[in-house]
Coordinates of C-alpha atoms in Angstrom, one line a residue:
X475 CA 0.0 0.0 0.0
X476 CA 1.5 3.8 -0.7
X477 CA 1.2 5.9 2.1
X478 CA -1.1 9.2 1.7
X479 CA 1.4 11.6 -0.3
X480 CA 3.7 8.7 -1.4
X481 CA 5.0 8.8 -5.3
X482 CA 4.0 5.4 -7.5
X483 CA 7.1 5.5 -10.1
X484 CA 6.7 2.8 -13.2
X485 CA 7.5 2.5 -16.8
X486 CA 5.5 0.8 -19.6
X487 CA 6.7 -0.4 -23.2
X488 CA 6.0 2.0 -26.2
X489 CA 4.2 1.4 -29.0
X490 CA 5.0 -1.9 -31.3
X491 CA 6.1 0.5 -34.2
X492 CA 9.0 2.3 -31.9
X493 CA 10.2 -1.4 -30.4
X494 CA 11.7 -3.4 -33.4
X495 CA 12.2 -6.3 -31.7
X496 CA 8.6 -7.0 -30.4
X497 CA 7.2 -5.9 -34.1
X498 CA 9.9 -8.4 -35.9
X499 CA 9.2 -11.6 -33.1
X500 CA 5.6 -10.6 -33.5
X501 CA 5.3 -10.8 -37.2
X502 CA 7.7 -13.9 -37.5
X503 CA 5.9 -15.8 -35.0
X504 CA 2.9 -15.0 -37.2
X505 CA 4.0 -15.7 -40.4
X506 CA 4.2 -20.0 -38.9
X507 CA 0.4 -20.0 -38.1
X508 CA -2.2 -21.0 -40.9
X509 CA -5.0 -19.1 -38.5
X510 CA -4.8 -16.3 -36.3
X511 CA -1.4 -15.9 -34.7
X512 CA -1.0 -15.0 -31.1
X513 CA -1.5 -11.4 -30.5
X514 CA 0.6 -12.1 -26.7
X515 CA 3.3 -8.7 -28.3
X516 CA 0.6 -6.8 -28.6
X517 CA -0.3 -6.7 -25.1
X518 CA 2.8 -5.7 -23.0
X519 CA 3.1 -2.4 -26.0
X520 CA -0.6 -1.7 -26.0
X521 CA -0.6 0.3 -22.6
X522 CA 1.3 3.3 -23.7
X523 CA -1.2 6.4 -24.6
X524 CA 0.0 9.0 -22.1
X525 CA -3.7 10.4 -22.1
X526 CA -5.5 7.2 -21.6
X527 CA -2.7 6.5 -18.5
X528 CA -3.2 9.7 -17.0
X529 CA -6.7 9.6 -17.1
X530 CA -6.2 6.2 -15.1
X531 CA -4.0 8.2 -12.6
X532 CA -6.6 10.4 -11.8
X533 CA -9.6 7.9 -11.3
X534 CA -7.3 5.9 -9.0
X535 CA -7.0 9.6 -7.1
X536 CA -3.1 10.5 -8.0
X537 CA -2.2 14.0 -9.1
X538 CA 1.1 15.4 -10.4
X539 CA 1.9 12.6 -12.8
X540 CA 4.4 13.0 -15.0
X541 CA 5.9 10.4 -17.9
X542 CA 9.3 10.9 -19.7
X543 CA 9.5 9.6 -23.0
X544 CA 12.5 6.5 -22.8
X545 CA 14.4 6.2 -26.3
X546 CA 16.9 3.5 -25.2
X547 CA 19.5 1.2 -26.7
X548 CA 19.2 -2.3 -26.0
X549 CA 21.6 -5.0 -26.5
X550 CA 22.4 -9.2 -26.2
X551 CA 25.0 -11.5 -26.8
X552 CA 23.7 -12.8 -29.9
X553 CA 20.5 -12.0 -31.7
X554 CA 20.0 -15.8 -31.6
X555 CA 20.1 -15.7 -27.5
X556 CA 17.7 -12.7 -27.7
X557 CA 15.3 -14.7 -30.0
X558 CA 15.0 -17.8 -27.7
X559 CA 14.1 -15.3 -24.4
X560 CA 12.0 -13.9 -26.9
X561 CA 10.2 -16.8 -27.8
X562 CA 11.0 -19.4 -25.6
X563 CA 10.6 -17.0 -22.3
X564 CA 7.2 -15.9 -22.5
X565 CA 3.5 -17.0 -23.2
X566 CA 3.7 -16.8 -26.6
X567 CA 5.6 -20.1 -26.7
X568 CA 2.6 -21.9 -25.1
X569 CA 0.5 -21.1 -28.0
X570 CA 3.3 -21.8 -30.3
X571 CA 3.4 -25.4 -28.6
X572 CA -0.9 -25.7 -28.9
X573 CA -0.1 -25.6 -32.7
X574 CA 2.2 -28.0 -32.5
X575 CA 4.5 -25.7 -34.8
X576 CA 8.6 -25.9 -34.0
X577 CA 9.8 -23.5 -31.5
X578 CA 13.3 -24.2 -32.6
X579 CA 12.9 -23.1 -36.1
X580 CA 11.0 -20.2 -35.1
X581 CA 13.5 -19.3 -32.3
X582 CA 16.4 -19.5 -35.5
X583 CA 13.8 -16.9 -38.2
X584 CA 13.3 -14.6 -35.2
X585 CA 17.0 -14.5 -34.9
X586 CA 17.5 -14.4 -38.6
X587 CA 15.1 -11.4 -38.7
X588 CA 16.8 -10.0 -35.7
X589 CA 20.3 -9.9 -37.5
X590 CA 19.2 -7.9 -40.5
X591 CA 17.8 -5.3 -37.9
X592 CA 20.6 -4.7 -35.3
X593 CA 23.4 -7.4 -36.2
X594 CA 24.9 -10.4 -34.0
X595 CA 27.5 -10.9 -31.7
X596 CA 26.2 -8.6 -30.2
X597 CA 22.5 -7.9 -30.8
X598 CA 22.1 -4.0 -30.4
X599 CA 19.1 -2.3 -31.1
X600 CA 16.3 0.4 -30.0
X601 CA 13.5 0.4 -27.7
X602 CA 11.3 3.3 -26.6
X603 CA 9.3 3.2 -22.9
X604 CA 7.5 5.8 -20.9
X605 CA 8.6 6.5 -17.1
X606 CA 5.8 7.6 -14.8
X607 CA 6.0 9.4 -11.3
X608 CA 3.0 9.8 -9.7
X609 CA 1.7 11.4 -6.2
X610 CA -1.7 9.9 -4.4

């Protein structure tokens, strides 16, 4: 619980279009499934309208928030490394399993895709977030 006059500080993801990584795993992922693909990237970058946010700050009862638009440089050992946490290291691999498609070969075209972006060995690339401070 925050104490009366406490600040809530958080961050959330930026939009899909300003996160390359999440866009490319997204769209490979989807490219393997005959149906609807799993739409588990677009949740985690949906939440980042500073208006919709800020309206939520005020109906939970803080005041003063502020967000700082994030343009950050991200990077891995290998884009083949960041492709498996990609895949392998979050729901999207359960769905990927229910298919009964091969997380291996789309662990190796996520990396593949993630090469022509921001190299290999190491992985380097661009990610945008918002950081929110908040008094109740």
């Amino acid at each position: 619980m925050l104490r009366p006059g406490g600040t809530l500080h958080f961050n959330v993801w930026g939009p899909i279009e300003a996160n390359p990584f999440a866009r490319i795993v997204q769209e490979v992922v989807g490219r393997f499934f005959r149906g609807a693909p799993p739409t588990f990237y677009q949740l985690p970058f949906g939440y980042h309208d500073e208006a919709v946010i800020r309206a939520h700050l005020d109906q939970a009862g803080f005041s003063r928030s502020t967000a700082t638009q994030l343009a950050l440089s991200i990077e891995a050992p290998s884009a083949r490394q960041f492709a498996r946490g990609l895949v392998e290291g979050n729901p999207v691999v359960y769905a990927i399993q229910e298919a009964g498609l091969p997380v291996s070969a789309i662990v190796e075209a996520v990396a593949a895709a993630l090469v022509a972006e921001g190299g290999d060995s190491p992985f380097r690339g661009a990610t945008s977030a918002l950081a929110w401070s908040a008094r109740n």
